[in-house]
Coordinates of C-alpha atoms in Angstrom, one line a residue:
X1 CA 3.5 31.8 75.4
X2 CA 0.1 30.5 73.9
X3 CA 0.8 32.6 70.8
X4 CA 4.2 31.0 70.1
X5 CA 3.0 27.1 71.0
X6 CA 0.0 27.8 68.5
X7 CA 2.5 29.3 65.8
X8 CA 5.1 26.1 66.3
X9 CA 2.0 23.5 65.8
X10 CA 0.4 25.7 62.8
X11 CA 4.3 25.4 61.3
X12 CA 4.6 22.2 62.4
X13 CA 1.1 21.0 60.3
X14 CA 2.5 23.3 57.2
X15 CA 5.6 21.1 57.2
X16 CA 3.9 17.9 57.5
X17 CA 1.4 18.8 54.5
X18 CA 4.0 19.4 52.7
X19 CA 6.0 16.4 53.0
X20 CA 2.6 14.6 52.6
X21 CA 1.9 16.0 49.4
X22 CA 5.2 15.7 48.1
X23 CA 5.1 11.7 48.7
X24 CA 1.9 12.1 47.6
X25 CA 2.9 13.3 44.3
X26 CA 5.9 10.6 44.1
X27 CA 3.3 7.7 44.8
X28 CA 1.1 9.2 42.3
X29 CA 4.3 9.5 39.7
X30 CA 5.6 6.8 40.6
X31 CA 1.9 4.4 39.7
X32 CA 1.5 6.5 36.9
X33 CA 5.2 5.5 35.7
X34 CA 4.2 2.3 36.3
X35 CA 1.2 2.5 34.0
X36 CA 3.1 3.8 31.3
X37 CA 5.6 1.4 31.3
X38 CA 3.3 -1.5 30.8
X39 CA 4.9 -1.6 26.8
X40 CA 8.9 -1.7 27.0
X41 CA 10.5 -0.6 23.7
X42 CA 14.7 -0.6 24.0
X43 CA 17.4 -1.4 22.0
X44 CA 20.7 -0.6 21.2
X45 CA 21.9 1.3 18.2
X46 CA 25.4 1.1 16.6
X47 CA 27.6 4.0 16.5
X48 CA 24.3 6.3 17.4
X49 CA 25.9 7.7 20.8
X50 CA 24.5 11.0 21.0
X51 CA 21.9 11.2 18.6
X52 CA 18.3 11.5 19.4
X53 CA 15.9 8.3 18.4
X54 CA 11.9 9.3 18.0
X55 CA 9.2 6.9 19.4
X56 CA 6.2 7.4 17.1
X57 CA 2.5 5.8 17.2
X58 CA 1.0 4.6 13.6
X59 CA -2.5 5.5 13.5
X60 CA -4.8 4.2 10.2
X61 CA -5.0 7.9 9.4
X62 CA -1.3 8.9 10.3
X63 CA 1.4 8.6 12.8
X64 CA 1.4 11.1 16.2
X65 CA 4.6 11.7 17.7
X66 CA 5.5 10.3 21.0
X67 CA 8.3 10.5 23.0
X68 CA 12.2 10.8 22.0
X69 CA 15.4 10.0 24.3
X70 CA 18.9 10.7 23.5
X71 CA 21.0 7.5 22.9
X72 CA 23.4 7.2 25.8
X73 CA 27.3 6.4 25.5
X74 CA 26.6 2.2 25.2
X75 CA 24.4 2.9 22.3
X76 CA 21.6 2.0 23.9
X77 CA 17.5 3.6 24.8
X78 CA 14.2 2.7 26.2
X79 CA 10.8 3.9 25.7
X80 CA 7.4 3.3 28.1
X81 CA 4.2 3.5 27.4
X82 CA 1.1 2.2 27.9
X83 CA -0.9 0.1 25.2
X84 CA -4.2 -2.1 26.1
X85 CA -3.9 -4.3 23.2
X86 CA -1.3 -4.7 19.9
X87 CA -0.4 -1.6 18.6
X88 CA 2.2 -0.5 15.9
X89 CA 4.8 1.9 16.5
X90 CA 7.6 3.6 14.7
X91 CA 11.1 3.5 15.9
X92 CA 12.5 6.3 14.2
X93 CA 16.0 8.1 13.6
X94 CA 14.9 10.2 9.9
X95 CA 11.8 10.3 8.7
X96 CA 13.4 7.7 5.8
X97 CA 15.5 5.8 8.6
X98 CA 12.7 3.8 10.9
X99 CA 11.4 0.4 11.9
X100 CA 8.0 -0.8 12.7
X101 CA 7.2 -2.6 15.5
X102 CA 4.2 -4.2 17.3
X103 CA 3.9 -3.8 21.0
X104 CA 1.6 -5.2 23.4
X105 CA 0.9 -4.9 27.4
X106 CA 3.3 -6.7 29.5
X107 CA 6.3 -6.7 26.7
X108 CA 9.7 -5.9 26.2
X109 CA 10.5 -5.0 22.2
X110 CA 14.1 -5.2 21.7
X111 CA 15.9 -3.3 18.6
X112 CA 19.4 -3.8 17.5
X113 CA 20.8 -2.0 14.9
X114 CA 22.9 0.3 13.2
X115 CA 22.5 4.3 13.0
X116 CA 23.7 4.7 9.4
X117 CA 21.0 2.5 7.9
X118 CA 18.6 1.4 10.9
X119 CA 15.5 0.0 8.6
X120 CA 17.2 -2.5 6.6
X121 CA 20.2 -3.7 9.3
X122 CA 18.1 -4.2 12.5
X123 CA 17.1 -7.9 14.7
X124 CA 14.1 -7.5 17.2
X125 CA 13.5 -9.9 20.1
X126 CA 10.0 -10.2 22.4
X127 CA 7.9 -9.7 20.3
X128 CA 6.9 -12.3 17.2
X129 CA 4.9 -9.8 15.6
X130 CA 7.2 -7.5 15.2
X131 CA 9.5 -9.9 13.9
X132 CA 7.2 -11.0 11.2
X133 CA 6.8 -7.2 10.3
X134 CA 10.7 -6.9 9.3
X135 CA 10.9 -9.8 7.4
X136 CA 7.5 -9.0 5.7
X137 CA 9.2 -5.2 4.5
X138 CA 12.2 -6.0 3.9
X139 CA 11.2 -8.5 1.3
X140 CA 8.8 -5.7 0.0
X141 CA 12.4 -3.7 0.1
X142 CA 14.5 -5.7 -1.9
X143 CA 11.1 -6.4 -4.4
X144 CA 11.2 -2.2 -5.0
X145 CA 14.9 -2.7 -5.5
X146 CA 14.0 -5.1 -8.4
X147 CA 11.4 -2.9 -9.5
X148 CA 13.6 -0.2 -10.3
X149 CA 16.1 -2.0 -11.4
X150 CA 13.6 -3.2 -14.3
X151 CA 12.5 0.5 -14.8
X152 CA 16.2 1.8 -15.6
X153 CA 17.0 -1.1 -17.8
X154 CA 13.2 0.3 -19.5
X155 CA 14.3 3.8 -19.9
X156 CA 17.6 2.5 -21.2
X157 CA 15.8 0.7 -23.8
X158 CA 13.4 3.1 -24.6
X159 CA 15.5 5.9 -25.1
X160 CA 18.0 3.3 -27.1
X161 CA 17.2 1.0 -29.4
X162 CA 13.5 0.7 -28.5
X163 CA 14.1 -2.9 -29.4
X164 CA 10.4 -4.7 -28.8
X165 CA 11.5 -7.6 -28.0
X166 CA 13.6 -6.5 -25.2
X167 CA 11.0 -4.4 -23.7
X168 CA 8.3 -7.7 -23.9
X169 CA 11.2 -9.6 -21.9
X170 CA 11.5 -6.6 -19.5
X171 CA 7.5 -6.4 -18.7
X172 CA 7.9 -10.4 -18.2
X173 CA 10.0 -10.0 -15.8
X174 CA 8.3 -7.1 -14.1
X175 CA 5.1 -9.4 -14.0
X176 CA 7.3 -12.3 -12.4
X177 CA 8.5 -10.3 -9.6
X178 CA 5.3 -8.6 -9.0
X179 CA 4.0 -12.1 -8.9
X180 CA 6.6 -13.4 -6.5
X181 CA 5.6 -10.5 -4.0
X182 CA 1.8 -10.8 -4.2
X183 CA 2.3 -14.9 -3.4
X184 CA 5.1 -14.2 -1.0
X185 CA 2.3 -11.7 1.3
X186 CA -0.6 -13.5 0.5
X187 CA 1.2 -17.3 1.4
X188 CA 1.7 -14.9 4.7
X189 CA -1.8 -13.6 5.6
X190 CA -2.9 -17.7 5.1
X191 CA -0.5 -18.9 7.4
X192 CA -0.6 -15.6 10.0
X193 CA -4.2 -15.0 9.7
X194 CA -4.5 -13.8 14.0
X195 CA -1.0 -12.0 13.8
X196 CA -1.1 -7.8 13.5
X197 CA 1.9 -8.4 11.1
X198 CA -1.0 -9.6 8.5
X199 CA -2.2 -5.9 8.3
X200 CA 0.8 -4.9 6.8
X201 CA 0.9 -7.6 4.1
X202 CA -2.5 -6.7 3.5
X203 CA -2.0 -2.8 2.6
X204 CA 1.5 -3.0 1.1
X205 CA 1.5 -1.8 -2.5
X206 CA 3.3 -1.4 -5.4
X207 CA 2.3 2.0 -6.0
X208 CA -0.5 4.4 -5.7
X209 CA -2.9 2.0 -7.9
X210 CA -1.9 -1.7 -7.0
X211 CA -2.0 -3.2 -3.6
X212 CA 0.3 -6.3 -3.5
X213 CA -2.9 -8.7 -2.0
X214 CA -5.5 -8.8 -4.3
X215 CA -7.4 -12.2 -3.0
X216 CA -10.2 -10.8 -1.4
X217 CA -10.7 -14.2 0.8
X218 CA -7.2 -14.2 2.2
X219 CA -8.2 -10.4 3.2
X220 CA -11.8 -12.1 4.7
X221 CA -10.1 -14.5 6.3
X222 CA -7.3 -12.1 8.7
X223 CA -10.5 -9.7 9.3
X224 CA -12.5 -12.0 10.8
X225 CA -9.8 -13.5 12.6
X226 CA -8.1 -10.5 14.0
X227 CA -11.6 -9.1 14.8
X228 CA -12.2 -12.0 16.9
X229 CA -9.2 -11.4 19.3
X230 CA -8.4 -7.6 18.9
X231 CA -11.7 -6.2 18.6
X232 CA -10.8 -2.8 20.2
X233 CA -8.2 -2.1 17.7
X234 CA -8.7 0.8 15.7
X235 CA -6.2 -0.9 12.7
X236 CA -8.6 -4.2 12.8
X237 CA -11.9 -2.0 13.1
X238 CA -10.8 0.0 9.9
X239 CA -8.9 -3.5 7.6
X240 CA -12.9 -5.2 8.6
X241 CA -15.0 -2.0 7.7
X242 CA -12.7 -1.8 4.3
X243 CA -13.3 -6.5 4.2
X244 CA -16.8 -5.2 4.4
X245 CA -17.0 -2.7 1.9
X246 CA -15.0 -5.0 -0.6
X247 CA -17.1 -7.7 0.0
X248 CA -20.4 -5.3 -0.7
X249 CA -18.3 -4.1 -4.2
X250 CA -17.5 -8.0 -5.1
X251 CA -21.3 -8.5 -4.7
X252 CA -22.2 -5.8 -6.9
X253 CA -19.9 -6.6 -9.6
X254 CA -21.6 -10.3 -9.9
X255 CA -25.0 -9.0 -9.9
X256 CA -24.2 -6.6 -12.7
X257 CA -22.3 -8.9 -14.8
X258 CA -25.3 -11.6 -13.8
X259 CA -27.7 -9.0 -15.9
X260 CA -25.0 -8.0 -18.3
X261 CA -25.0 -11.4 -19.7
X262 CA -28.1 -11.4 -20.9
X263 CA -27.5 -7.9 -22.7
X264 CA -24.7 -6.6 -24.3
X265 CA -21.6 -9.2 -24.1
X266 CA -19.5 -5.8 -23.0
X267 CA -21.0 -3.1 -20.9
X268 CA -20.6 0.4 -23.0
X269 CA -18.6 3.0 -21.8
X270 CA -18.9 7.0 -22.2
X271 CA -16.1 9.0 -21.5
X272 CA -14.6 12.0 -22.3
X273 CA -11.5 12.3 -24.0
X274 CA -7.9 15.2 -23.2
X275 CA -10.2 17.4 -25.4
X276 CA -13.4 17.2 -23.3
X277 CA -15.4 15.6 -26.0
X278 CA -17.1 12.3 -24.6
X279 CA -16.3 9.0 -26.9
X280 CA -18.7 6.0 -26.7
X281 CA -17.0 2.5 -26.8
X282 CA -20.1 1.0 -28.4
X283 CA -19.4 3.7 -31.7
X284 CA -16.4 1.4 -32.4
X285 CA -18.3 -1.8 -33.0
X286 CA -17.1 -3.3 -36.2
X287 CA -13.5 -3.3 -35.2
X288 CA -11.3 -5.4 -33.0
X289 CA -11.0 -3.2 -30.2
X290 CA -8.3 -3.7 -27.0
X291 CA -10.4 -1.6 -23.8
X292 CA -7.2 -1.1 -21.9
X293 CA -7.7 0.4 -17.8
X294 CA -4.1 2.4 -17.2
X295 CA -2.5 4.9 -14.9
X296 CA 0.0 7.6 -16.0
X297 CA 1.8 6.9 -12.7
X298 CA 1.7 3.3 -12.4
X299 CA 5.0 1.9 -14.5
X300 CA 3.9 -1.5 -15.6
X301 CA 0.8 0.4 -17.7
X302 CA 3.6 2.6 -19.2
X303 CA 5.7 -0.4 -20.5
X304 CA 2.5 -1.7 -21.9
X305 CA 2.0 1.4 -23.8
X306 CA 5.4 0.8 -25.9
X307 CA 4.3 -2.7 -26.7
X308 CA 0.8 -1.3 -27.5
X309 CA 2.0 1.0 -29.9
X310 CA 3.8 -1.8 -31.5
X311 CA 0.5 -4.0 -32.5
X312 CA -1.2 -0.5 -33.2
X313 CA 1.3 0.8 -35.6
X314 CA 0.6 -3.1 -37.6
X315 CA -2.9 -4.0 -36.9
X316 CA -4.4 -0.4 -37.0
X317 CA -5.2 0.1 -40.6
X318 CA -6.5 -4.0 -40.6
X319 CA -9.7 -3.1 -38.0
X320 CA -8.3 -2.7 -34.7
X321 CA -8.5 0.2 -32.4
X322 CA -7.6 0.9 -28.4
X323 CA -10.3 2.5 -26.3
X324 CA -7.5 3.4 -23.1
X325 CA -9.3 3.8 -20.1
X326 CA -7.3 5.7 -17.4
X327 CA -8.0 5.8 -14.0
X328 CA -6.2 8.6 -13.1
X329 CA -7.8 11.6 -10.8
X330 CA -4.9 14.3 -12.4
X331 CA -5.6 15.6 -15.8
X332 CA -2.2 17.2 -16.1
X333 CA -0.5 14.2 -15.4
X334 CA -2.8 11.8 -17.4
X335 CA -2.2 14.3 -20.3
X336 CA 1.6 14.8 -20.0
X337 CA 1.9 10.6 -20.2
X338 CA 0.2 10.6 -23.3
X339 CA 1.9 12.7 -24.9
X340 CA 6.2 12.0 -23.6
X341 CA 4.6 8.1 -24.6
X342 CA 3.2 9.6 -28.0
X343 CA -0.2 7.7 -27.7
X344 CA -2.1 8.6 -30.9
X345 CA -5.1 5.9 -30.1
X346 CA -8.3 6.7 -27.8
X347 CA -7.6 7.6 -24.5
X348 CA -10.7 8.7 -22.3
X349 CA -11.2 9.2 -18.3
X350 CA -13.3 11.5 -15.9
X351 CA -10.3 11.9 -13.7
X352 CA -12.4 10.6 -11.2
X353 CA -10.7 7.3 -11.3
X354 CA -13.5 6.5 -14.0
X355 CA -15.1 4.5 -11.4
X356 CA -18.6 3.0 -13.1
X357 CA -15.8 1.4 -16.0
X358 CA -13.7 -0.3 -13.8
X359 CA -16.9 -1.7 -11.9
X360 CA -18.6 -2.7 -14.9
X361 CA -15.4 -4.3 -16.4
X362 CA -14.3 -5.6 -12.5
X363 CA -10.8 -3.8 -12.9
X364 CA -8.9 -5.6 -9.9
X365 CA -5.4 -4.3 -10.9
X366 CA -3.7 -1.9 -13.1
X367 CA -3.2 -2.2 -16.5
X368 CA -6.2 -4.5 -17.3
X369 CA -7.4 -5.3 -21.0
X370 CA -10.1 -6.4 -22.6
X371 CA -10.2 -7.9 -26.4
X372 CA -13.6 -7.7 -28.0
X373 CA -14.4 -8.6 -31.4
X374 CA -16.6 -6.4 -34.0
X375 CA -19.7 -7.3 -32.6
X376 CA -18.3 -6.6 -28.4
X377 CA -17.9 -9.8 -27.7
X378 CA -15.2 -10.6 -25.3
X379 CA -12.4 -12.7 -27.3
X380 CA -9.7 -12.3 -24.6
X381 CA -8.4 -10.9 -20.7
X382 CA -5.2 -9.3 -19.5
X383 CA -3.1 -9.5 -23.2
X384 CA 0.5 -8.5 -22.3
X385 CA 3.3 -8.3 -24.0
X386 CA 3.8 -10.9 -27.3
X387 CA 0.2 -12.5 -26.3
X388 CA -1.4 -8.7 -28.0
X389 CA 0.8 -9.4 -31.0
X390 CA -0.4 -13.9 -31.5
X391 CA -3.8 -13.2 -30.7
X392 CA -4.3 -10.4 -33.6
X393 CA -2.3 -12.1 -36.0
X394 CA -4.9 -14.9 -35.3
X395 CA -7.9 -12.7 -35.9
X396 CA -6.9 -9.8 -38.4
X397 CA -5.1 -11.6 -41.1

């Protein structure tokens, strides 16, 4: 009788361990849930019933994968996570069909849209920042749309008539819009300086060479700030250390040119040329030479090339030479530019990015020229266009 009371308490204690570690483990899912879910990000997607949407963080050295939910029969989904301070994420449905957006503790992120073409037809609500993220790429879309748009019209022409004139009023309007964009970001960064949004105006780009902000204040201004109130971010941490570094460059540059001035008027340059054989600038003093900083991949530099060969094919035999500077880092690419453009002038680089030229010449953008007369002086900056041809009429007569 003792036996069986013992054996109905022992079973009786299994039972109620049990059930006390299994609400146990819900309260512990259930405040772990809760932490997660401090960051709401939900939406609804348009015709996307079915389909699988991907929830993806953005690191500054990539993005790691996070969660993904089916969308149910209304369209609609909802992530959780948990986030300590503004963080950027990537709602995503193809790895070409995604939005950005910038969640912080204690938020709700809304996302309407459509499936077929989610990152240009999408409204977001809770969160500004995010907000200010869509309008900021999508006005860097449409900018790319006008950016090819002058590129066909560029091949048309060059494979065409080749008519100069058209291609100088093509590269004008390629340095309009690119001008449009670079005030449109850097008006934003001014006015937006404590917003996360800022960090994307700061690192959009053109292309590989050519980021869209190129005032270095505007950039000193958003670190500080940002650093101030988000000091834990890892994406304000990195935009300060790279303030920082630019800052130290900036510094360098004026000291050198500080000494330079009372030297030579323009610092020498020795580079190799496609055939390995190194080509001093100073060995062309006694002609008008155009020191021109390219980039096989960046397109304006390749429309400058046309017009180049222009004022080369009239003012060559009168004294004037090109010393082209690229800064590519791919020989095979640098090399297969120059000859599909048929370049027939000087063309050195270290594929290396020729680094210690575009320092001494402070190279803030691709293409960059300098004019210098027969002696090295420095006659003129950043000739594009019908400005090569009036300024070399002027001088070589």
């Amino acid at each position: 009788m003792k036996q069986k009371i013992n054996q109905s308490l022992k079973h009786i204690y299994t039972m109620t361990m049990k059930r006390f570690l299994f609400f146990t483990l819900i309260l512990a899912t259930f405040v772990a849930c809760q932490k997660e879910s401090n960051l709401k990000i939900k939406g609804t997607i348009l015709e996307g019933k079915g389909k699988k949407v991907y929830l993806y963080k953005l690191h500054t050295d990539g993005e790691e994968a996070i969660d993904s939910t089916k969308i149910d029969g209304d369209g609609a989904f909802e992530f959780g996570c948990d986030v300590s301070y503004p963080t950027f994420f990537l709602v995503k449905l193809s790895p070409s069909n995604f939005v950005t957006v910038v969640g912080d503790s204690l938020q709700t992120v809304e996302i309407d849209g459509s499936y077929k073409d989610l990152a240009t037809d999408y409204s977001v609500k809770g969160s500004e920042a995010s907000e200010e993220v869509r309008v900021l790429n999508l006005h860097m879309m449409d900018t790319q749309k006008e950016i090819k748009q002058l590129q066909k019209e560029y091949r048309n022409v060059l494979n065409g008539s080749k008519n100069i004139q058209e291609l100088n009023r093509i590269e004008k309007s390629f340095q309009k819009v690119m001008k449009e964009q670079t005030d449109f970001s850097t008006k934003f960064v001014k006015e937006h300086p404590f917003s996360m949004a800022s960090i994307i105006a700061l690192y959009q780009k053109f292309d590989y060479n050519n980021y869209v902000v190129q005032d270095l204040q505007t950039m000193k201004t958003a670190a500080s700030a940002l650093a101030a109130i988000y000091p834990d971010s890892k994406h304000v941490k990195t935009l300060h250390q790279n303030t920082l570094r630019l800052i130290n460059k900036e510094r360098n540059v004026k000291m050198h040119n500080m000494l330079k001035q009372y030297a030579v008027n323009s610092p020498d340059i020795k580079l190799p040329n496609v055939k390995g054989k190194v080509v001093n600038l100073s060995s062309l003093r006694g002609k008008y030479v155009l020191v021109h900083f390219w980039a096989s991949t960046d397109q304006g530099s390749r429309i400058q090339n046309e017009i180049l060969k222009e004022n080369y094919q009239i003012f060559h035999k009168k004294g004037f030479e090109i010393y082209q500077v690229s800064v590519d880092t791919n020989k095979s690419s640098w090399e297969k530019a120059i000859k599909q453009d048929r370049l027939t002038w000087i063309n050195v680089g270290d594929m290396q990015g020729s680094n210690q030229a575009v320092v001494n010449y402070n190279v803030q953008m691709i293409p960059t020229n300098y004019l210098l007369d027969p002696k090295g002086n420095i006659l003129a900056k950043n000739l594009i266009g019908p400005e090569v041809n009036k300024v070399l009429s002027k001088v070589l007569k």
